[in-house]
Amino acid sequence: METTSQRKYFKGLRALALTALFCTIALTIFIWGEALTPGDKSAIQSVKVSDNIQSAMKSDEPAPPVSAVTGYFVKSVTRDGIKMPDTNSYYTGDVLELGVKCIPENADTSKLYFERGFDMPEDYINVEENGEVTLLSWGYRRVVIKSKDNPDNVLYDFKIYNEGVNPDRIKEIKTKIFLGNDILEADEDEIITLKTCEEYFLSVTAVTDDEYNGYGVSTIETKILIDGKKHNANDKIFFLPAKQWFYPLKTTDGDYLILEIKLGDKTVSQKIRIVKGSRPEATGFTFDSKRITKNDDGSFSLTMKKDEHLVITSQLGFRAKNASEGAPSNIISKSSDTNVVSADTTHLHAYKPGTATITYFSIYDNTITATLHVTVPDVVDGLTVVAPDRCVKGGKIDLTAYTGGNVTKNVKWEVVKGEGSIDENGVFTSDKSGKVTVRATYVGRPDLTVEKTITVSVFDTFHTLIRKGLGHFSLFLVLGFGLFGTFFLLIKPRWASLPLSLLSAFVVAGISEMFQLPVFTSGRYATWPDVAIDFLGALSGIGIAVVAVSIVGLIWFKAKPESFKNMKNEFSFLTFKTSFKKQEKIFTDEN
């Protein structure tokens, strides 16, 4: 018969065995459940975990600097104190929260800030540095993005279109026609008389029933009809694209036209008579500025700085050749590349290095033109390198150099620290793990250099390292430890626990990867390398368990031989079957 003192070992060993059994079963179910998680959700989980770990570790891979600002996006729109979901229309009084798009995507944007455009009065738009924009009047409103490191340089220039008053609040619309600063009045027949070769301005005002009565309305949002036909579908009046400025082309021969302006369900009409003006049409166009060069073919050339804005009439002396006779320079314009230089009637804006051809057409005769070739040179105002922070061992990554926010090939690449190679096109490769420092030097400017440190590893990103390390190796290490502990405590003969643990670990790993096949789980895929990582983790866990059992047993045997003997005797009664029997029943049956 066993003593009560001896049976305490059996009780403890059985508790340990059952704990190991149920924990191992739970871990196996968890692993298979994770394998069945759709790819998008699994990726989000792993990214969150890796980000938290990377943050806690205070990784030595800080966010790279901004190489180029490529755009902006609207985070939210607040209208009358209410967040507006999914709206692309912005009205006076709206508050927009803006964000920055840049290269690389994970760049440090803490030094970037927003600012009101150089030509925007304070009563047009309010812009806070953090990107909070309040729209105050209708029209295109310019906003720029700058860096605190170089506030004189505009990194990105864009316009936000304010459509004016929210149509839901408009009760009535009113119109006025201006010639210069003068408002034109109708005669006793309610007809307004216009003259050819003059430039007129159409003002539309919205009437509301609150304190904001009298908002201006963007004419581009209105529908304009002339004698029932769409504007510019006639030969009498020509409207510019914004439908704000317009030009009488031909007389109405004593008759009149009906000009209709519609906004939503509101309409206002005006009778228009056109008579012959005193000014002649332009016979051609020219420039009068030292910045303009006239070419042999009669065209003109101009060099602009990146982000420069010009008004050709006031700053470049653009005029009709017969301006001395009173001929106006009423034109429309077209740019061959609006990404380099935009042309908005008489305005020019240079966005990035390159060339563009601007063609100016007379609104009266489109065969009368002027051609302006604009060059925006590449200004070297800084050099940055964009590339992934990691490169797979034996793989390749592309490094790209930027100057002035634009890609440049005019650099010399070299590896200055670590083992790796990079070709003249910025393609980097390395067959040895570690950190490698690459340097880019602007050709002709040896003082202009920038370095980039790349981590060469088995995994291409820190997220992948965490995913493989925690999601595969570490979990299976714990599983291997639990499998060996369970089998060693509950299976006879005890030596069979080792092969059973190895076999079980391989089966669990195989089924886990099988569950990741597309037929079972969307957005996932199964690979043999992942099975190998899982099995290697389990093998490590089994090895740790074997060493732990051996060390504990040896220390116990040396320190307390009698106690170790009693424990060993009790242990001989423990099997999977006996672990679920009552203790008294076990020892009664055995004796």
Coordinates of C-alpha atoms in Angstrom, one line a residue:
M1 CA 0.0 0.0 0.0
E2 CA 1.2 3.6 -0.8
T3 CA 1.3 6.1 2.0
T4 CA -0.6 9.3 2.1
S5 CA 2.7 11.2 1.9
Q6 CA 3.7 9.4 -1.2
R7 CA 0.4 10.0 -2.9
K8 CA 0.8 13.7 -2.8
Y9 CA 3.3 13.3 -5.6
F10 CA 0.8 11.5 -7.7
K11 CA -1.8 14.3 -7.2
G12 CA 0.7 17.0 -8.2
L13 CA 1.9 15.1 -11.2
R14 CA -1.6 14.5 -12.4
A15 CA -2.5 18.1 -12.0
L16 CA 0.6 19.1 -14.0
A17 CA -0.2 16.5 -16.7
L18 CA -3.9 17.6 -17.1
T19 CA -2.9 21.3 -17.2
A20 CA -0.3 20.5 -19.9
L21 CA -2.9 18.5 -21.9
F22 CA -5.7 21.1 -21.9
C23 CA -3.3 24.0 -22.5
T24 CA -1.8 22.2 -25.4
I25 CA -5.3 21.4 -26.9
A26 CA -6.3 25.0 -26.4
L27 CA -3.1 26.3 -28.1
T28 CA -3.6 23.9 -31.0
I29 CA -7.2 25.1 -31.5
F30 CA -5.9 28.8 -31.3
I31 CA -3.3 28.1 -34.0
W32 CA -5.8 26.5 -36.3
G33 CA -8.3 29.3 -35.6
E34 CA -5.7 31.9 -36.6
A35 CA -4.9 29.9 -39.7
L36 CA -8.6 30.2 -40.7
T37 CA -8.6 34.0 -40.2
P38 CA -9.0 35.8 -43.6
G39 CA -5.9 37.4 -44.9
D40 CA -6.9 41.0 -44.5
K41 CA -7.9 40.6 -40.9
S42 CA -4.8 38.5 -40.1
A43 CA -2.5 41.2 -41.7
I44 CA -4.1 44.0 -39.7
Q45 CA -3.6 41.9 -36.5
S46 CA 0.1 41.2 -37.2
V47 CA 0.8 44.8 -38.2
K48 CA -0.7 46.1 -34.9
V49 CA 1.3 43.6 -32.9
S50 CA 4.5 44.4 -34.8
D51 CA 3.9 48.2 -34.5
N52 CA 3.5 47.9 -30.7
I53 CA 6.6 45.8 -30.4
Q54 CA 8.6 48.1 -32.6
S55 CA 7.4 51.1 -30.6
A56 CA 8.3 49.4 -27.3
M57 CA 11.7 48.4 -28.6
K58 CA 12.3 52.0 -29.8
S59 CA 13.5 50.7 -33.1
D60 CA 16.7 52.1 -34.5
E61 CA 14.9 52.5 -37.8
P62 CA 13.2 55.9 -37.5
A63 CA 10.8 57.2 -40.1
P64 CA 12.6 58.4 -43.1
P65 CA 12.5 62.1 -44.2
V66 CA 10.0 63.4 -46.7
S67 CA 11.4 63.1 -50.2
A68 CA 8.5 64.6 -52.1
V69 CA 5.0 65.8 -51.3
T70 CA 2.7 64.2 -53.9
G71 CA -0.7 65.4 -52.9
Y72 CA -3.2 65.9 -50.2
F73 CA -6.4 64.3 -49.0
V74 CA -9.5 65.4 -47.1
K75 CA -9.8 63.5 -43.8
S76 CA -13.2 65.0 -42.8
V77 CA -15.7 67.7 -43.7
T78 CA -17.7 69.5 -40.9
R79 CA -20.8 71.4 -42.1
D80 CA -22.9 73.4 -39.6
G81 CA -21.2 71.4 -36.8
I82 CA -21.9 68.0 -38.3
K83 CA -19.4 65.6 -39.8
M84 CA -20.4 65.0 -43.4
P85 CA -19.8 61.4 -44.7
D86 CA -18.4 60.9 -48.1
T87 CA -18.9 64.3 -49.7
N88 CA -16.9 65.8 -52.6
S89 CA -18.8 69.1 -52.6
Y90 CA -17.6 71.9 -50.3
Y91 CA -19.5 75.0 -49.5
T92 CA -19.0 78.3 -47.7
G93 CA -18.6 77.8 -44.0
D94 CA -17.4 74.2 -44.3
V95 CA -14.4 73.1 -42.2
L96 CA -12.1 70.6 -43.9
E97 CA -9.4 68.6 -42.2
L98 CA -6.5 67.9 -44.6
G99 CA -3.8 65.3 -44.6
V100 CA -0.5 65.0 -46.7
K101 CA 0.4 62.4 -49.2
C102 CA 4.2 62.0 -49.6
I103 CA 7.1 59.8 -50.7
P104 CA 7.9 57.5 -48.9
E105 CA 4.5 56.8 -47.4
N106 CA 6.0 56.2 -43.9
A107 CA 8.0 59.4 -44.0
D108 CA 8.2 61.8 -40.9
T109 CA 5.7 64.5 -41.7
S110 CA 5.9 66.3 -38.4
K111 CA 7.7 69.3 -39.9
L112 CA 5.2 69.8 -42.7
Y113 CA 2.5 72.4 -42.4
F114 CA -0.3 74.0 -44.5
E115 CA -0.6 77.7 -45.4
R116 CA -2.9 80.0 -47.3
G117 CA -1.8 80.5 -50.9
F118 CA 0.2 83.6 -51.7
D119 CA -2.7 85.2 -53.7
M120 CA -5.5 84.3 -51.3
P121 CA -6.9 87.2 -49.1
E122 CA -7.8 86.3 -45.5
D123 CA -11.5 86.7 -46.3
Y124 CA -11.4 84.0 -49.0
I125 CA -10.0 81.1 -46.9
N126 CA -8.6 80.4 -43.5
V127 CA -5.8 77.8 -43.2
E128 CA -4.3 76.5 -40.0
E129 CA -0.8 74.8 -40.0
N130 CA -2.4 71.5 -38.9
G131 CA -4.5 71.3 -42.0
E132 CA -7.8 72.7 -40.7
V133 CA -9.3 74.8 -43.5
T134 CA -12.3 77.0 -43.3
L135 CA -13.9 78.1 -46.6
L136 CA -15.1 81.7 -46.5
S137 CA -16.1 82.6 -50.1
W138 CA -16.8 80.7 -53.3
G139 CA -14.2 80.0 -56.0
Y140 CA -10.9 78.1 -56.3
R141 CA -8.9 78.8 -53.2
R142 CA -5.1 78.1 -53.1
V143 CA -3.4 76.2 -50.3
V144 CA 0.3 75.3 -50.1
I145 CA 2.3 72.7 -48.2
K146 CA 5.7 73.7 -46.8
S147 CA 8.3 72.4 -44.4
K148 CA 9.6 74.2 -41.3
D149 CA 13.1 73.3 -42.4
N150 CA 12.7 75.5 -45.5
P151 CA 9.6 77.7 -45.3
D152 CA 10.6 79.6 -48.5
N153 CA 10.1 76.5 -50.6
V154 CA 6.6 75.4 -51.6
L155 CA 6.5 71.5 -51.6
Y156 CA 3.0 71.3 -53.0
D157 CA 0.5 73.8 -54.4
F158 CA -3.2 73.0 -54.8
K159 CA -6.6 74.5 -55.0
I160 CA -9.8 73.7 -53.1
Y161 CA -13.0 74.5 -54.9
N162 CA -15.7 76.2 -52.8
E163 CA -19.0 75.9 -54.6
G164 CA -20.4 78.8 -52.7
V165 CA -23.7 78.6 -50.8
N166 CA -25.1 75.3 -50.0
P167 CA -27.9 74.9 -52.6
D168 CA -30.2 73.6 -49.9
R169 CA -30.2 77.1 -48.3
I170 CA -30.8 79.2 -51.4
K171 CA -34.2 80.9 -51.6
E172 CA -33.5 83.1 -54.6
I173 CA -30.7 84.1 -56.9
K174 CA -29.8 87.6 -58.2
T175 CA -27.4 88.6 -61.0
K176 CA -25.4 91.6 -62.0
I177 CA -23.3 92.3 -65.1
F178 CA -20.1 94.4 -64.7
L179 CA -18.0 96.3 -67.2
G180 CA -14.9 97.0 -65.2
N181 CA -16.2 98.4 -62.0
D182 CA -19.4 99.6 -63.4
I183 CA -22.7 97.8 -63.0
L184 CA -24.8 97.8 -66.2
E185 CA -28.4 98.8 -65.8
A186 CA -31.3 97.8 -68.0
D187 CA -33.1 100.4 -70.1
E188 CA -36.9 101.1 -70.0
D189 CA -37.4 97.9 -72.1
E190 CA -35.5 95.9 -69.4
I191 CA -32.7 95.3 -71.9
I192 CA -29.0 95.5 -71.1
T193 CA -26.8 96.6 -74.0
L194 CA -23.3 95.1 -74.5
K195 CA -20.6 96.0 -76.9
T196 CA -18.3 93.8 -79.0
C197 CA -14.6 93.5 -78.1
E198 CA -15.3 94.3 -74.4
E199 CA -14.9 92.0 -71.4
Y200 CA -17.8 91.6 -69.0
F201 CA -18.2 90.0 -65.6
L202 CA -21.2 88.0 -64.5
S203 CA -22.0 88.0 -60.7
V204 CA -24.5 85.7 -59.2
T205 CA -25.7 86.2 -55.6
A206 CA -27.7 83.7 -53.5
V207 CA -30.3 85.0 -51.2
T208 CA -30.9 82.9 -48.0
D209 CA -33.1 83.4 -45.0
D210 CA -30.4 83.7 -42.3
E211 CA -27.6 86.1 -41.3
Y212 CA -25.5 84.9 -44.3
N213 CA -27.9 86.6 -46.8
G214 CA -26.0 87.6 -49.9
Y215 CA -23.5 84.8 -50.5
G216 CA -21.7 84.8 -53.9
V217 CA -22.4 81.8 -56.0
S218 CA -19.8 80.2 -58.3
T219 CA -21.0 80.7 -61.9
I220 CA -19.4 77.4 -62.9
E221 CA -22.1 75.7 -60.8
T222 CA -24.9 77.5 -62.7
K223 CA -26.5 76.5 -65.9
I224 CA -26.4 79.3 -68.5
L225 CA -28.7 79.3 -71.5
I226 CA -28.8 81.8 -74.4
D227 CA -32.1 81.8 -76.3
G228 CA -32.7 78.3 -74.7
K229 CA -29.4 76.9 -75.9
K230 CA -26.4 76.0 -73.8
H231 CA -23.8 78.7 -73.4
N232 CA -21.1 78.8 -76.1
A233 CA -23.5 76.9 -78.4
N234 CA -24.1 80.2 -80.2
D235 CA -22.0 82.7 -82.2
K236 CA -23.0 85.8 -80.2
I237 CA -21.4 85.4 -76.7
F238 CA -18.4 83.5 -75.5
F239 CA -18.0 82.4 -71.9
L240 CA -14.7 81.4 -70.3
P241 CA -14.8 77.9 -68.7
A242 CA -15.8 79.3 -65.3
K243 CA -18.7 81.1 -66.9
Q244 CA -17.8 84.2 -65.0
W245 CA -16.1 86.3 -67.7
F246 CA -17.8 86.6 -71.0
Y247 CA -17.3 88.4 -74.4
P248 CA -19.8 89.6 -76.9
L249 CA -18.7 88.3 -80.4
K250 CA -21.3 89.6 -82.8
T251 CA -24.1 92.1 -82.9
T252 CA -27.7 91.1 -82.5
D253 CA -28.7 93.4 -85.4
G254 CA -31.2 95.4 -83.3
D255 CA -32.7 92.2 -81.8
Y256 CA -32.0 90.9 -78.3
L257 CA -31.1 87.6 -76.7
I258 CA -32.5 86.0 -73.6
L259 CA -29.8 85.1 -71.0
E260 CA -31.0 82.6 -68.5
I261 CA -29.0 81.6 -65.3
K262 CA -30.2 78.5 -63.5
L263 CA -29.1 77.2 -60.1
G264 CA -31.1 74.2 -58.9
D265 CA -34.8 75.1 -59.3
K266 CA -34.1 78.8 -59.2
T267 CA -33.9 80.8 -62.5
V268 CA -33.3 84.4 -63.4
S269 CA -33.6 85.9 -67.0
Q270 CA -32.2 89.0 -68.6
K271 CA -32.6 90.5 -72.1
I272 CA -29.3 91.2 -73.8
R273 CA -28.7 93.4 -76.9
I274 CA -25.2 93.5 -78.5
V275 CA -24.0 96.4 -80.6
K276 CA -20.8 97.2 -82.4
G277 CA -18.1 98.5 -80.0
S278 CA -15.5 101.1 -80.8
R279 CA -12.5 98.7 -80.3
P280 CA -11.1 96.5 -83.1
E281 CA -10.3 92.8 -82.7
A282 CA -6.7 91.7 -82.2
T283 CA -4.7 91.0 -85.3
G284 CA -2.1 89.1 -83.3
F285 CA -0.4 88.9 -80.0
T286 CA 3.1 89.8 -78.6
F287 CA 5.0 90.1 -75.3
D288 CA 6.9 93.1 -74.0
S289 CA 9.3 91.8 -71.3
K290 CA 13.0 91.3 -70.9
R291 CA 12.2 87.8 -69.6
I292 CA 10.6 86.8 -73.0
T293 CA 12.7 85.8 -76.0
K294 CA 11.2 85.9 -79.5
N295 CA 12.2 82.9 -81.6
D296 CA 12.9 82.9 -85.4
D297 CA 9.6 81.1 -86.1
G298 CA 7.6 83.9 -84.4
S299 CA 7.0 81.9 -81.1
F300 CA 8.2 83.1 -77.7
S301 CA 10.3 81.4 -74.9
L302 CA 10.3 81.9 -71.2
T303 CA 12.1 80.4 -68.2
M304 CA 10.2 80.1 -64.9
K305 CA 11.2 78.9 -61.5
K306 CA 9.5 76.0 -59.9
D307 CA 6.4 77.2 -58.0
E308 CA 6.5 80.6 -59.7
H309 CA 3.2 82.3 -60.7
L310 CA 2.9 84.9 -63.4
V311 CA 0.1 87.1 -64.8
I312 CA 1.1 87.5 -68.5
T313 CA -0.7 90.8 -69.0
S314 CA 0.8 92.7 -66.1
Q315 CA 4.1 90.9 -65.6
L316 CA 5.1 89.8 -69.1
G317 CA 3.5 92.6 -71.2
F318 CA 1.2 90.3 -73.1
R319 CA -1.0 92.5 -75.5
A320 CA -2.6 92.6 -78.9
K321 CA -0.3 93.8 -81.7
N322 CA -2.7 96.5 -82.4
A323 CA -3.3 97.4 -78.8
S324 CA -2.5 101.1 -79.6
E325 CA -5.7 101.1 -81.6
G326 CA -7.6 99.8 -78.6
A327 CA -7.7 96.1 -79.5
P328 CA -8.2 93.9 -76.4
S329 CA -6.1 90.8 -75.6
N330 CA -9.2 88.6 -75.0
I331 CA -7.9 85.0 -75.2
I332 CA -8.2 81.5 -74.1
S333 CA -5.1 79.4 -73.4
K334 CA -4.0 75.7 -73.5
S335 CA -1.0 74.0 -72.0
S336 CA 0.7 71.0 -73.5
D337 CA 1.6 69.7 -70.1
T338 CA -0.4 71.0 -67.1
N339 CA 1.7 69.0 -64.7
V340 CA 4.6 71.2 -65.6
V341 CA 3.0 74.5 -66.3
S342 CA -0.7 75.3 -66.0
A343 CA -2.3 78.1 -68.1
D344 CA -5.5 79.7 -66.8
T345 CA -6.3 82.4 -69.4
T346 CA -3.7 85.0 -68.4
H347 CA -2.2 83.2 -65.5
L348 CA 0.8 80.8 -65.6
H349 CA 2.0 78.6 -62.7
A350 CA 5.1 76.4 -62.8
Y351 CA 4.6 73.1 -60.8
K352 CA 7.7 71.1 -61.5
P353 CA 10.8 70.9 -63.8
G354 CA 10.2 70.3 -67.5
T355 CA 8.9 72.0 -70.6
A356 CA 5.4 73.0 -71.7
T357 CA 4.1 74.9 -74.7
I358 CA 1.3 77.4 -74.0
T359 CA -0.9 78.4 -76.9
Y360 CA -3.0 81.5 -76.7
F361 CA -6.1 81.8 -79.0
S362 CA -8.1 84.9 -79.8
I363 CA -11.7 84.3 -78.7
Y364 CA -12.9 86.1 -81.8
D365 CA -10.8 84.1 -84.3
N366 CA -9.0 80.9 -83.3
T367 CA -6.5 81.2 -86.2
I368 CA -4.9 84.2 -84.5
T369 CA -2.6 82.7 -81.9
A370 CA 0.6 83.2 -79.9
T371 CA 2.9 80.3 -78.8
L372 CA 5.0 80.5 -75.6
H373 CA 7.5 77.8 -74.8
V374 CA 8.1 77.6 -71.1
T375 CA 11.1 75.8 -69.5
V376 CA 11.2 75.1 -65.8
P377 CA 14.8 74.0 -64.9
D378 CA 15.7 71.4 -62.4
V379 CA 16.8 73.2 -59.2
V380 CA 19.0 71.2 -56.9
D381 CA 17.7 72.3 -53.6
G382 CA 18.3 69.1 -51.6
L383 CA 18.9 65.4 -52.2
T384 CA 16.9 62.6 -50.6
V385 CA 16.8 58.8 -51.2
V386 CA 13.6 56.7 -51.1
A387 CA 14.0 53.0 -50.6
P388 CA 12.6 50.1 -48.4
D389 CA 14.4 49.9 -45.0
R390 CA 14.9 46.2 -45.4
C391 CA 16.2 43.9 -48.2
V392 CA 15.7 40.2 -48.3
K393 CA 19.0 38.4 -48.1
G394 CA 19.9 37.5 -51.7
G395 CA 17.1 39.7 -53.1
K396 CA 17.0 43.1 -54.7
I397 CA 15.5 46.5 -53.9
D398 CA 15.3 49.8 -55.9
L399 CA 16.6 53.1 -54.5
T400 CA 15.4 56.3 -56.0
A401 CA 17.0 59.7 -55.6
Y402 CA 14.9 62.9 -55.5
T403 CA 15.9 66.5 -55.8
G404 CA 13.5 69.4 -55.5
G405 CA 10.7 66.8 -55.0
N406 CA 11.4 65.2 -58.4
V407 CA 13.1 62.0 -59.4
T408 CA 16.7 62.4 -60.7
K409 CA 19.1 59.9 -62.3
N410 CA 22.0 62.4 -62.0
V411 CA 23.6 60.6 -59.0
K412 CA 26.4 58.3 -58.3
W413 CA 25.6 55.3 -56.1
E414 CA 28.1 53.5 -53.8
V415 CA 28.2 51.2 -50.8
V416 CA 30.2 52.9 -48.0
K417 CA 29.6 50.5 -45.1
G418 CA 28.7 46.8 -44.8
E419 CA 28.6 44.2 -47.5
G420 CA 26.4 44.6 -50.6
S421 CA 26.5 46.1 -54.1
I422 CA 24.5 48.8 -55.9
D423 CA 24.5 49.5 -59.7
E424 CA 24.3 52.8 -61.5
N425 CA 20.5 52.6 -61.6
G426 CA 20.2 52.3 -57.8
V427 CA 19.5 48.5 -57.7
F428 CA 20.8 47.1 -54.4
T429 CA 21.5 43.5 -53.5
S430 CA 23.4 41.7 -50.7
D431 CA 24.0 38.0 -49.8
K432 CA 25.0 38.7 -46.2
S433 CA 22.7 39.7 -43.3
G434 CA 23.5 42.9 -41.5
K435 CA 23.3 46.7 -42.0
V436 CA 24.6 48.3 -45.2
T437 CA 25.0 52.0 -45.7
V438 CA 24.5 53.3 -49.3
R439 CA 25.5 56.8 -50.4
A440 CA 24.1 58.9 -53.3
T441 CA 26.2 61.8 -54.6
Y442 CA 24.8 64.4 -57.0
V443 CA 27.0 64.4 -60.1
G444 CA 28.8 67.7 -60.3
R445 CA 28.0 68.5 -56.7
P446 CA 30.3 66.4 -54.5
D447 CA 29.1 68.3 -51.5
L448 CA 25.5 67.2 -52.0
T449 CA 25.2 63.6 -50.7
V450 CA 22.8 61.6 -48.7
E451 CA 23.1 58.2 -47.1
K452 CA 20.6 55.4 -46.6
T453 CA 21.0 52.4 -44.2
I454 CA 19.4 49.2 -45.3
T455 CA 18.9 46.1 -43.1
V456 CA 19.6 42.9 -44.9
S457 CA 17.7 40.0 -43.3
V458 CA 15.8 36.8 -44.0
F459 CA 12.6 38.9 -43.9
D460 CA 11.8 41.9 -46.0
T461 CA 10.0 43.9 -43.2
F462 CA 9.8 44.1 -39.5
H463 CA 6.1 43.1 -39.8
T464 CA 7.1 39.9 -41.6
L465 CA 9.8 39.2 -38.9
I466 CA 7.2 39.5 -36.2
R467 CA 4.6 37.5 -38.2
K468 CA 7.1 34.6 -38.7
G469 CA 8.7 34.9 -35.3
L470 CA 5.6 35.2 -33.2
G471 CA 2.9 33.8 -35.4
H472 CA 4.9 30.7 -36.4
F473 CA 8.2 30.0 -34.5
S474 CA 7.3 31.2 -31.0
L475 CA 3.8 29.7 -30.9
F476 CA 5.1 26.4 -32.0
L477 CA 7.9 26.6 -29.6
V478 CA 5.3 26.7 -26.8
L479 CA 3.3 24.0 -28.5
G480 CA 6.4 21.7 -28.7
F481 CA 7.1 22.3 -25.0
G482 CA 3.5 21.4 -24.2
L483 CA 3.4 18.4 -26.5
F484 CA 6.5 16.8 -24.9
G485 CA 5.3 17.6 -21.4
T486 CA 1.9 16.1 -22.1
F487 CA 3.2 12.9 -23.7
F488 CA 6.0 12.4 -21.2
L489 CA 3.6 12.6 -18.3
L490 CA 0.7 10.6 -19.7
I491 CA 2.2 8.1 -22.2
K492 CA 4.0 4.8 -21.6
P493 CA 6.7 3.9 -22.4
R494 CA 8.0 7.3 -21.5
W495 CA 10.6 7.3 -24.3
A496 CA 7.8 7.3 -26.9
S497 CA 7.0 10.8 -25.9
L498 CA 9.8 12.2 -28.0
P499 CA 8.8 10.7 -31.4
L500 CA 5.1 11.3 -30.6
S501 CA 5.8 15.0 -29.9
L502 CA 7.8 15.4 -33.2
L503 CA 5.1 13.6 -35.2
S504 CA 2.3 15.6 -33.5
A505 CA 4.1 18.9 -34.1
F506 CA 4.5 18.2 -37.8
V507 CA 0.8 17.2 -38.1
V508 CA -0.3 20.4 -36.4
A509 CA 2.0 22.5 -38.6
G510 CA 0.8 20.8 -41.7
I511 CA -2.9 21.2 -40.9
S512 CA -2.3 24.8 -40.0
E513 CA -0.8 25.5 -43.4
M514 CA -3.5 23.4 -45.1
F515 CA -6.2 25.7 -43.5
Q516 CA -4.5 28.6 -45.2
L517 CA -5.2 27.3 -48.7
P518 CA -7.6 29.5 -50.6
V519 CA -10.2 26.8 -50.6
F520 CA -10.5 27.2 -46.8
T521 CA -9.4 30.8 -46.2
S522 CA -9.6 33.9 -48.4
G523 CA -6.4 36.0 -48.8
R524 CA -4.1 33.4 -47.4
Y525 CA -1.6 31.0 -48.9
A526 CA 0.3 27.9 -47.7
T527 CA 4.1 27.4 -48.0
W528 CA 6.5 24.7 -47.1
P529 CA 8.9 27.3 -45.6
D530 CA 6.2 28.2 -43.1
V531 CA 5.8 24.5 -42.2
A532 CA 9.6 24.3 -41.7
I533 CA 9.5 27.4 -39.4
D534 CA 6.6 25.9 -37.4
F535 CA 8.4 22.6 -37.0
L536 CA 11.7 24.2 -36.1
G537 CA 9.9 26.2 -33.4
A538 CA 8.2 23.0 -32.1
L539 CA 11.6 21.1 -32.2
S540 CA 13.1 23.9 -30.2
G541 CA 10.3 23.7 -27.6
I542 CA 10.7 19.9 -27.4
G543 CA 14.4 20.3 -26.9
I544 CA 13.9 22.9 -24.1
A545 CA 11.4 20.5 -22.4
V546 CA 13.8 17.6 -22.6
V547 CA 16.6 19.6 -21.1
A548 CA 14.3 21.1 -18.4
V549 CA 13.1 17.6 -17.4
S550 CA 16.6 16.2 -17.3
I551 CA 18.0 19.1 -15.2
V552 CA 15.1 19.1 -12.7
G553 CA 15.3 15.3 -12.3
L554 CA 19.1 15.3 -11.8
I555 CA 19.0 18.1 -9.3
W556 CA 16.1 16.4 -7.4
F557 CA 17.9 13.0 -7.5
K558 CA 21.2 14.5 -6.1
A559 CA 19.5 16.7 -3.5
K560 CA 16.8 14.3 -2.1
P561 CA 17.3 10.8 -3.3
E562 CA 14.5 9.3 -1.1
S563 CA 12.0 11.9 -2.1
F564 CA 13.0 11.4 -5.8
K565 CA 12.5 7.6 -5.4
N566 CA 9.0 8.1 -3.9
M567 CA 8.1 10.6 -6.8
K568 CA 9.4 8.1 -9.4
N569 CA 7.3 5.3 -7.9
E570 CA 4.2 7.5 -7.9
F571 CA 5.0 8.6 -11.5
S572 CA 4.9 5.0 -12.6
F573 CA 1.1 4.9 -11.9
L574 CA 0.4 8.0 -14.0
T575 CA -1.0 7.4 -17.5
F576 CA -3.6 9.0 -19.7
K577 CA -6.2 6.5 -18.4
T578 CA -5.3 6.9 -14.7
S579 CA -5.2 10.7 -14.8
F580 CA -9.0 10.7 -15.1
K581 CA -9.7 8.0 -12.3
K582 CA -10.2 8.7 -8.6
Q583 CA -6.9 8.3 -6.7
E584 CA -8.3 5.6 -4.3
K585 CA -9.5 3.6 -7.2
I586 CA -6.1 3.7 -8.9
F587 CA -4.1 2.4 -6.0
T588 CA -6.8 -0.2 -5.1
D589 CA -6.7 -1.6 -8.7
E590 CA -2.9 -1.6 -8.8
N591 CA -2.6 -3.5 -5.5

